[in-house]
PDB file of C-alpha atoms in Angstrom:
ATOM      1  CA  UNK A   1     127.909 106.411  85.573  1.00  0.00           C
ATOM      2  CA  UNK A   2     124.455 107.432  85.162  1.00  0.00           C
ATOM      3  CA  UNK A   3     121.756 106.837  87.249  1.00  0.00           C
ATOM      4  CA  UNK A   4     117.924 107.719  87.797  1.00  0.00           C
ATOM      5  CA  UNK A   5     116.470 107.179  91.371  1.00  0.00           C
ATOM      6  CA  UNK A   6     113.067 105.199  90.954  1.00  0.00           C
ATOM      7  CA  UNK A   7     110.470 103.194  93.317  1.00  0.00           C
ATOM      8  CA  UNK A   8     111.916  99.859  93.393  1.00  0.00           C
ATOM      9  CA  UNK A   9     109.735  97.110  91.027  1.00  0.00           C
ATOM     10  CA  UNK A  10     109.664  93.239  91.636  1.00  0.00           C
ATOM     11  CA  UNK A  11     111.703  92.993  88.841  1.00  0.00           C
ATOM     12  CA  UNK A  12     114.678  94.488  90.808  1.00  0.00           C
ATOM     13  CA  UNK A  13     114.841  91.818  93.109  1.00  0.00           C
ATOM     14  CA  UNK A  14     117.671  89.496  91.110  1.00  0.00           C
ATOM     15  CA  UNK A  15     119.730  93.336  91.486  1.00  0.00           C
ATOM     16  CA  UNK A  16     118.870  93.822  95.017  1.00  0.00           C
ATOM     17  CA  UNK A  17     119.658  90.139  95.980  1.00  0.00           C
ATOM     18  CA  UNK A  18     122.778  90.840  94.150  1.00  0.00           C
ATOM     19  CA  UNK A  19     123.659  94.403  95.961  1.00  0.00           C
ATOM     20  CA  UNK A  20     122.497  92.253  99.335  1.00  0.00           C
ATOM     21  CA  UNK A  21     124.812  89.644  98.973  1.00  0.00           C
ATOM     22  CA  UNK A  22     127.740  91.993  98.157  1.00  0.00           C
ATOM     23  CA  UNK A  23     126.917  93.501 102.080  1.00  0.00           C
ATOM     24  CA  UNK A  24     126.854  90.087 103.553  1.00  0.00           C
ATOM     25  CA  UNK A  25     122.878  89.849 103.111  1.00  0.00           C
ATOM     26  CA  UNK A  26     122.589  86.723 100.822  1.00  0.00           C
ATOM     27  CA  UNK A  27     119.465  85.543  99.796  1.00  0.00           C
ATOM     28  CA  UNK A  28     117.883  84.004  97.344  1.00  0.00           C
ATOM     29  CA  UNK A  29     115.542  85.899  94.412  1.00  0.00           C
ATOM     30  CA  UNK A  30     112.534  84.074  94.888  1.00  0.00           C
ATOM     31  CA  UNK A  31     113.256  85.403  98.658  1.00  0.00           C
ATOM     32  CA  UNK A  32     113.766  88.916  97.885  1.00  0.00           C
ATOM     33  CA  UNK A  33     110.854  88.495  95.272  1.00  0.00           C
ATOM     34  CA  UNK A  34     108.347  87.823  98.132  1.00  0.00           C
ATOM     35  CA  UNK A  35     109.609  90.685 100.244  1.00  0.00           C
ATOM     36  CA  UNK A  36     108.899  93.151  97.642  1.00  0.00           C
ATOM     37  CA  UNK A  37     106.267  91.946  96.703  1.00  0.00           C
ATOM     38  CA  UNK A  38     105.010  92.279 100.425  1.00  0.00           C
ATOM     39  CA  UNK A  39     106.881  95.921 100.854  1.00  0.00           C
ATOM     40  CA  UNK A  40     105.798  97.021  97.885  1.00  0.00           C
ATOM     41  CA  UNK A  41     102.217  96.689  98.711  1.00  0.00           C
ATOM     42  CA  UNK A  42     102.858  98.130 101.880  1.00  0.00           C
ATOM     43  CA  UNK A  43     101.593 101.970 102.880  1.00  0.00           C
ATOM     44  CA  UNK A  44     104.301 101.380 105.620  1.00  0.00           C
ATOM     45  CA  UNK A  45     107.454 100.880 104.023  1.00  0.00           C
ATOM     46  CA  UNK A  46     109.402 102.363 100.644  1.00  0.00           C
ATOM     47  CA  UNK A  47     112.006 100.856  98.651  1.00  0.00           C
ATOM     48  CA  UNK A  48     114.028 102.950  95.806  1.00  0.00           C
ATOM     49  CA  UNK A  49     116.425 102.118  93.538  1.00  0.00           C
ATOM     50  CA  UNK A  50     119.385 103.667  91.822  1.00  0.00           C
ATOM     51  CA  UNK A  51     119.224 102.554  87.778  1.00  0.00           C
ATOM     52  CA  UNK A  52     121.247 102.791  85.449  1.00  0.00           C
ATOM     53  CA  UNK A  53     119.753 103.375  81.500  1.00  0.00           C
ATOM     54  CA  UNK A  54     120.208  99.566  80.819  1.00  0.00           C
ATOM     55  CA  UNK A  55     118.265  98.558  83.811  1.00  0.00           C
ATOM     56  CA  UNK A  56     121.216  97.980  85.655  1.00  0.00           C
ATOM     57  CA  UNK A  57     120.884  98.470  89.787  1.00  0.00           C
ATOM     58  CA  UNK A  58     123.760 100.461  91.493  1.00  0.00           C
ATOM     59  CA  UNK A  59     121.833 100.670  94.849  1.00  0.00           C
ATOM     60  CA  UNK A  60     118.784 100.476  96.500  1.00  0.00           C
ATOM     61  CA  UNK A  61     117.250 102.333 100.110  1.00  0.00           C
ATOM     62  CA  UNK A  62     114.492 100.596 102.041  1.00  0.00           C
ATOM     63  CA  UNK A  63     112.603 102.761 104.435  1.00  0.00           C
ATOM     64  CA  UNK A  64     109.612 102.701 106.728  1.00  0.00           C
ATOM     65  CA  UNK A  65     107.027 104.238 108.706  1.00  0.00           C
ATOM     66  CA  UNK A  66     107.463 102.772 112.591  1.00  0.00           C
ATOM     67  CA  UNK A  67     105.246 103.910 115.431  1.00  0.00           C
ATOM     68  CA  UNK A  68     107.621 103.546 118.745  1.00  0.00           C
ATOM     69  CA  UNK A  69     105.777 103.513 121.846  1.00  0.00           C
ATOM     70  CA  UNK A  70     108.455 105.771 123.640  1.00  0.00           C
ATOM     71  CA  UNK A  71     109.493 107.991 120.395  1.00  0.00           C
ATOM     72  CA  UNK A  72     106.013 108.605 118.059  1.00  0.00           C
ATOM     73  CA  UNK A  73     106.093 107.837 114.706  1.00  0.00           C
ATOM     74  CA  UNK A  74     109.044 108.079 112.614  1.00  0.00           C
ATOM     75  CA  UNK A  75     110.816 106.811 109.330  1.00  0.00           C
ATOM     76  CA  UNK A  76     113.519 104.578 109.865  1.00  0.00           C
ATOM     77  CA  UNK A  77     116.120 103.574 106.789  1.00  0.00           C
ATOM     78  CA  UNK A  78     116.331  99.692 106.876  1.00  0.00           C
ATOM     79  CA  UNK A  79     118.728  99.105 104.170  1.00  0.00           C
ATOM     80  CA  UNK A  80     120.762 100.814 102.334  1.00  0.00           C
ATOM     81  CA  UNK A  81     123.381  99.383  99.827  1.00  0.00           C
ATOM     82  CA  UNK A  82     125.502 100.488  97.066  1.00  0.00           C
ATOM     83  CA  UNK A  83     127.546  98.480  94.430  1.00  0.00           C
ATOM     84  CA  UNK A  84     131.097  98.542  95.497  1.00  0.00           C
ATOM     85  CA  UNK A  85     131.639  99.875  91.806  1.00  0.00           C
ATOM     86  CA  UNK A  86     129.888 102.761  92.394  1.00  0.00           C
ATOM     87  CA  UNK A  87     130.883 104.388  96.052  1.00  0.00           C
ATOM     88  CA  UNK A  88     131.295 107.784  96.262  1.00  0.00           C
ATOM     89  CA  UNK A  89     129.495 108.937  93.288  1.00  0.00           C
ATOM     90  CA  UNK A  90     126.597 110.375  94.721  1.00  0.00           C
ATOM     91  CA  UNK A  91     124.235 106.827  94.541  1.00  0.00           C
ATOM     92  CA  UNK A  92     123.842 106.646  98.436  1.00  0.00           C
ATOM     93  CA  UNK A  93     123.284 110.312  98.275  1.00  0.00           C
ATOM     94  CA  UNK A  94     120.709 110.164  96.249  1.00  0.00           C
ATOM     95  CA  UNK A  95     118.832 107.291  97.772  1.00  0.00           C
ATOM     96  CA  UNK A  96     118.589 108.812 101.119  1.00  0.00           C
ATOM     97  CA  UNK A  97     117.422 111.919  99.870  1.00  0.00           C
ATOM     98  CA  UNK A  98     114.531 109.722  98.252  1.00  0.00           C
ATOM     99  CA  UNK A  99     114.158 108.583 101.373  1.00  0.00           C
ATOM    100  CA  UNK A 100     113.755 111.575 103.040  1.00  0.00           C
ATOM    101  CA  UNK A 101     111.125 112.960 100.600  1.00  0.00           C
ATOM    102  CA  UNK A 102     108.986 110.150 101.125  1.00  0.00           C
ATOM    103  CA  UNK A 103     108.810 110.381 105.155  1.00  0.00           C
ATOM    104  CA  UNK A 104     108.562 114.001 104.577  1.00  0.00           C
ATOM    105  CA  UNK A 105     105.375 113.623 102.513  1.00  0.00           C
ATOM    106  CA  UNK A 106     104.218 111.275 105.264  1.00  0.00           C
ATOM    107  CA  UNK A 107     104.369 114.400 107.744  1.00  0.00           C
ATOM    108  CA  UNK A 108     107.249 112.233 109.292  1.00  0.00           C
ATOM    109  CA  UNK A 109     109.198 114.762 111.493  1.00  0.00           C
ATOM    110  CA  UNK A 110     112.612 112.193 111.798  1.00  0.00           C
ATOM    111  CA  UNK A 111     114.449 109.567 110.038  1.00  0.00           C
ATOM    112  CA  UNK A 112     116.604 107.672 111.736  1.00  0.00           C
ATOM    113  CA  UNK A 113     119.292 105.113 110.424  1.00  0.00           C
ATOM    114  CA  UNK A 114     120.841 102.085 112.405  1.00  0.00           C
ATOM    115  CA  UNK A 115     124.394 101.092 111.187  1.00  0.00           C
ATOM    116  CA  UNK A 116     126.674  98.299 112.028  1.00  0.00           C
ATOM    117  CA  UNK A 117     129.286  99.250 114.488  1.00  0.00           C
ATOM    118  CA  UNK A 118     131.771  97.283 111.923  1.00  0.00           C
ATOM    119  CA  UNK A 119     131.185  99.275 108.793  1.00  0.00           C
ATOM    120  CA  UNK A 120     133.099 101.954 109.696  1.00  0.00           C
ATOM    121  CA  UNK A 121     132.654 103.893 106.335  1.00  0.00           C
ATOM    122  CA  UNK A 122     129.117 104.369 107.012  1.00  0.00           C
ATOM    123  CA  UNK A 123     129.283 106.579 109.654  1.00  0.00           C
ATOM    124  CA  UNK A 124     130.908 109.623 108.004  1.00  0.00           C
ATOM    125  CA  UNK A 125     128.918 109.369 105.544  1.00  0.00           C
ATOM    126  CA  UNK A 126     125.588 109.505 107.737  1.00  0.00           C
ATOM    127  CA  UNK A 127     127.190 112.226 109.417  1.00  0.00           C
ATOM    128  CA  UNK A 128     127.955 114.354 106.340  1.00  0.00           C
ATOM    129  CA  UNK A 129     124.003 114.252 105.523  1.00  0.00           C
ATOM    130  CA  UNK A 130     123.125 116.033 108.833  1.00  0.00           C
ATOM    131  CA  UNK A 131     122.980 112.474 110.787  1.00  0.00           C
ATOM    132  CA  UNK A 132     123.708 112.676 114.843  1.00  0.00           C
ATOM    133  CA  UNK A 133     124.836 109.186 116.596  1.00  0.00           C
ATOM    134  CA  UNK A 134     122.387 109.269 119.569  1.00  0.00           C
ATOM    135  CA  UNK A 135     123.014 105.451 120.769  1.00  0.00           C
ATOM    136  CA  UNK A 136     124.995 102.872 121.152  1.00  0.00           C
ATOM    137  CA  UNK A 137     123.602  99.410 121.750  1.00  0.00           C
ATOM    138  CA  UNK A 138     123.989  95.724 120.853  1.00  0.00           C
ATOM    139  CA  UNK A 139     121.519  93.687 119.147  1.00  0.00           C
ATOM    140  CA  UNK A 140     119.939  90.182 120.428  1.00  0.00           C
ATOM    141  CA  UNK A 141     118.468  87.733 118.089  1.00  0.00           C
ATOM    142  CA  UNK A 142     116.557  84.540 119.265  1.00  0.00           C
ATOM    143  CA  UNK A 143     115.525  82.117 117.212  1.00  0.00           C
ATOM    144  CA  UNK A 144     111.939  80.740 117.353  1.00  0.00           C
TER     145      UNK A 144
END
């Protein structure tokens, strides 16, 4: 299947709620419309998507620009999904390489990718792009 790799538009956001929800990231449109809307105004942050010629989304990347007090600055992938339709055809591929171009024409030196110690898939495939696991560590959430 076909694809072009293009920054995302708020019109994506019924196909990214859609990709999110097939993750386990549900959300409404209207709440994925005011993300974009606030990413895609951002200098700080990226989002791409994987198209197909009918306007069709088989993926989308989110990245951005973090300055860590003990690391610098660096570009860290937030999201990455792609349909379950269209694994292993290159989409993710693709994406992060968008990815990378974009922190690379920030004069960002690293990118670094979090992913959930449950999907298990992701991790070869991070490590296949040149990807080292450097940490281990849980996550704490509190809600205000």
């Amino acid at each position: 299947m076909p694809f072009e790799i293009r920054a995302a538009r708020l019109a994506d956001a019924d196909g990214i709620a859609r990709l999110s929800a097939e993750l386990g990231y549900p959300a409404s449109v209207e709440a994925f419309e005011s993300r974009l809307r606030k990413l895609l105004g951002s200098a700080q942050h990226a989002v791409f998507v994987a198209a197909s010629a009918d306007g069709g989304l088989s993926g989308f990347i989110a990245i951005e620009h973090r300055l860590i007090i003990e690391y610098g600055e660096r570009a860290e992938i937030a999201a990455l999904v792609v349909d379950s339709q269209a694994r292993r055809g290159g989409v993710g591929r693709a994406l992060v390489a968008a990815a990378e171009r974009w922190a690379a024409g920030l004069g960002l030196g690293d990118v670094t990718v979090r992913s959930n110690a449950v999907r298990a898939e992701s991790h070869p495939f991070y490590e296949d792009l040149g990807y080292e696991r450097t940490k281990t560590q849980h996550v704490y959430r509190k809600p205000l």
